[in-house]
Amino acid sequence: MAALESPQPGTPTAMRNAFGNVLSVLILVLIGVLAFSIRLFSVIKYESVIHEFDPYFNYRVTQFLSKNGIYEFWNWFDDRTWYPLGRVIGGTVYPGLTLTAGTIWWVLNSLNIPLSVETVCVFTAPVFSAFASWATYLLTKEVKGSGAGLAAAALLAMVPSYISRSVAGSYDNEAVAIFALIFTFYLYIKTLNTGSLFYATLNALAYFYMVCSWGGYTFIINLIPMHALLCIVTGRYSPRLYIAYAPLVVLGTLLAALVPVVGFNAVLTSEHFASFLVFIIIHVVALVYYIKGILSPKMFKVAVTLVVSIGMVVCFIVVAILVALVASSPTGGWSGRSLSLLDPTYASKYIPIIASVSEHQPPTWPSYFMDINVLAFLVPAGIIACFSPLSDASSFVVLYIVMSVYFSGVMVRLMLVLAPAACIMSGIALSQAFDVFTGSIKYQLGALSNSTDDTEDNTSTNNAPKDDASAGKTDKGEEIVKERPSKKGKKKEREPADKPSVKSKIKKKALVLPLEASIVALLLLIMLGAFYVIHCVWAAAEAYSAPSIVLTSQSRDGLHVFDDFRESYAWLSHNTDVDDKVASWWDYGYQTTAMANRTVIVDNNTWNNTHIATVGTAMSSPEKAAWEIFNSLDVKYVLVVFGGLIGYPSDDINKFLWMVRIGGGVFPHIKEADYLRDGQYRIDSEATPTMLNCLMYKLSYYRFVETDGKGYDRVRRTEIGKKNFKLTHFEEVFTSHHWMVRIYKLKPPRNRIRGRAKKLKSKTSSGLSSKSVKKNPWI
Amino acid sequence: MMNLSRSVALISLFLLPLLSFSFSVDNPTDRRVLVLLDDLSLKSSHSIFFNTLKSRGFDLDFKLAEDSKLALQRYGQYLYDGLIIFAPSTERLGGSLDSKSIADFVDSGRDLILSADTYASDLIRGIATECGVDFDEDSSAMVIDHTSFSVSDVDGDHTLIASDDFVKSDVILGKTKIEAPVLFRGVAHSLNPSNNLVLKVLSASPSAYSANPSSMLSSPPQLTGSAISLVSVMQARNNARVVISGSVQLFSDRLIRSGVQKAGSPNQYEKSGNEQFVTELSKWVFHERGHLKAGSLVHHRVGETDEPAIYRIKDDLEFSVEIYEWSGKSWEPYVANDVQVQFYMMSPYVLKTLSTDKKGLFHTSFKVPDVYGVFQFKVEYEKLGYSTLSLSKQIPVRPYRHNEYERFIPTAYPYYGACFTTMAGFFVFSFVYLYHK
């Protein structure tokens, strides 16, 4: 790729460039293979299967798409979820991932490669992580040259944070969205560097793909305006910036509005307002530059005062309108997830349904080390490297890392956005460090061998920084780029462009390090990289490859496989009627519809808080009340996940407090305090009666005492509080092999209603005497 | 459902000689009835009642309640469709029978006539309680009424009640009004008002009370006034029917034949109302009357005939259901103007009364509401005396497809205009700007 820029063919430099290009293509291919194959641990260790929860929904949607075509998918009204409300899948789903996998499947099938939809879905994520690492190469190359690009791509190919979301089988939006994110950023930088409308259009299209793929597109539409604003404020406004920014906002917003799930939100919600504000500002600035060019300085001053005063008024009005609009909407115009980004405590305060998802919690420190490992230490070095010299492109990546660090600190999930930024920064840092060390080794070696030959020495010092990839070329790139700006801005632009090159020459002299130090430092860097690789492979193999529907545990007598989930979903699909409704906590909704093909009441798409609260209330109510709630929803079966027998910690009893909170948020008769003994959540004999009588407790621990005679719960590490009890309104119909999934059927209403004579009989004496006293009209 | 009943009909055609006397979906009237007596002399003392049953084609099997060979079912099949227990004093039933097996018999959709009497055993009380009827706990108590007793009551303790407080239902007691009061001597029972399955058929007058007539009242009676039920019926949720009477004598030839004059009433009747009362009641309890059957729910868009898999919001649809009533011999069209259909999703969005063509077809048409979701057509028909109809059919309703919206909205024409003039204007402007120097 760099070959296009190579100056004169035939010279040794050109030869070396050509060789370098072939080599970098080869390296890129290898990086792609690495990115793909490191994500296959899950297939090798388990099987080729869709993972976790959301991927099952995406899989089901893709199946529908491949069977019925795109129009049916667009208009799909799914009556199997959210019974009885149903869900308009076509209008509420980000279609990017599904369409991508569906297209891949279609293309393969038309090439007579008969892969199943499931296989395509399983391998979409690894394929796209290869694409993502190539996109990272392109982006970093635009910022700091191809050396940094290769380093960043290699880092990204195996960064654990990204692996966690893109192992084979983890068929989720993020799998393609990270590629789209990086590629959009690359095209933005490319447009910024070239000022080409072609790339600007491509950029809008890439943004469109991102909008199709993931709700995280708001990150782009906020980050790019921020960068544009930063450039304007720091006096870096140029027509290139205008070309990079304005078409993106106009085309991007139009395209985003085409995605059904976004629709008018693209202009109505405040996540998008920043881009419109900056759009106005950039036009004002462009106008000012234009007028400045036309008018004489004196006239310009008059004009400025005029425009500023009018502009202030207009701005004030616009801001006032915006504030009024935002304030008039109930959530202040911000959706809950976005609000919890700005105020990390927002969700846990007001929206239990968002806070209940573990990936919406703030991360812990170890998770940073786990997810980005040594990159955490390389990032600061990368930031420093970006400041010498600071270009439009490098300021963008600096902004990117700053924002993503903040956001990742709010929500674990957004660690994923941080990972590419960290990889780019670390790639830059590594490459710069390698430059300096190899450069100085070369210089020192050259100085040793040819100390007498001056000319050789000169050429080597001149060539070393230039050819060894990044630094020199970027300087050159900068100069080429900087020559294009409009005539008016030229003088200003020229200065900073010249300064760094002078500076860097001075630096290069100063940065020549002693030979030994360079070699030791190089070795240390390589060791650091080796540790990173070891950690990543370990993370990919051990930590992030579990599909979570099949569990394994290693004990002294060998490997245990817990396949209870699929066992019970298969039971449901074989033993229940097609139209039966299955109630469970919403985590298992997607899996039930996808694997058991049964209608569910709530699922992982949390758009209706009341409906989830209804199920939460049923789970936290006593048996009879729960039966009534479920019966009113036509529920036939209730499914609970129970880990007490084998020690599976993420079971329903551990999630139960969230059910209480979410239920209590809508139905105030459910109070969290009733379930806690002195603020402690417990299920042993100290537990509150409300807790011991609620449906979740009963369904989880029904007949549990029969297993070991004591009812010892291995997750809570205690004996359960209420051991022998009967169910009156539910009957157990299925319990999986390790008791992880228990399915109960609602008993039909009694055929007869019994009289009360028997009850009275036991109380005869007391009841009679009290009654006779009360009722006697003759005494 | 239709297919099933059709195939059942087909099979029964072939097996007609075998099955003609059995109880089926298509022929709900009971045929084989087991009569349990605590004394075989009841067979002759209650012969009028039994003979009316026999004359209507019932196959009565008289057994002593303590007969050790008693069995309701063999090899999992019930041997009888109905059960009459005139054994108030039996402490335990013979064979494999107990109160639970009788409750199971009712739960299987079969019918029961249970009669208690003074000094009824715990077993009989237990069965009654299972059906939601509570007899007076004092086993020696009888219903006493000092105002509406029968003047023919020779004992003078006013325990022979002449009651004419019937339930107002043609279905249960027949179309012809029972003129003469019904004579009753026996134990009182009460019903739980919150129990909507049981129903008083014959109530005591407000002056009645339940006590032991031979002893002085030491404390006020537990059951008084019109809270006392003399004869009650219960229709279980599966439409099994149960009659519970506080008096075996009610069915006896003696009371059927005797004349009646209610105390304080000038009307004197040659014959008491008992015969008509027990006959009509037995017709009801053995499903000769008031048994409804519904065909499947049929619905389709207006102008179409096939049932769609899904409706769109604001579709116009036609709904129909066929309802027939069993007349004892054949299925007759059911005629009523109060059958309603609900279009239901958590609550009824549409509630319409169906109109009938008098040939059993009930139909209506309505517009699907502007709400999408999974709806149900629901027909919940619960009418006094009739068997309950509870039918539902699920049907999803989808929103508009992307191309079903109006493409050009008249009110938006100014905006379309603005859009296109801007485009044209921009084109002209660029042309002029570029080439006009």
Short mmCIF file of C-alpha atoms in Angstrom, two decimals, chain A residues 756, chain B residues 190-198:
data_model
loop_
_atom_site.label_atom_id
_atom_site.label_comp_id
_atom_site.label_asym_id
_atom_site.label_seq_id
_atom_site.Cartn_x
_atom_site.Cartn_y
_atom_site.Cartn_z
CA ARG A 756 -65.53 -25.59 54.70
CA SER B 190 -75.53 -24.34 53.65
CA LEU B 191 -73.41 -23.13 50.77
CA ASN B 192 -70.43 -20.88 50.79
CA PRO B 193 -71.58 -17.68 49.05
CA SER B 194 -68.18 -17.26 47.41
CA ASN B 195 -68.47 -20.64 45.77
CA ASN B 196 -69.91 -19.96 42.35
CA LEU B 197 -70.28 -23.58 41.35
CA VAL B 198 -73.04 -24.53 43.75
#
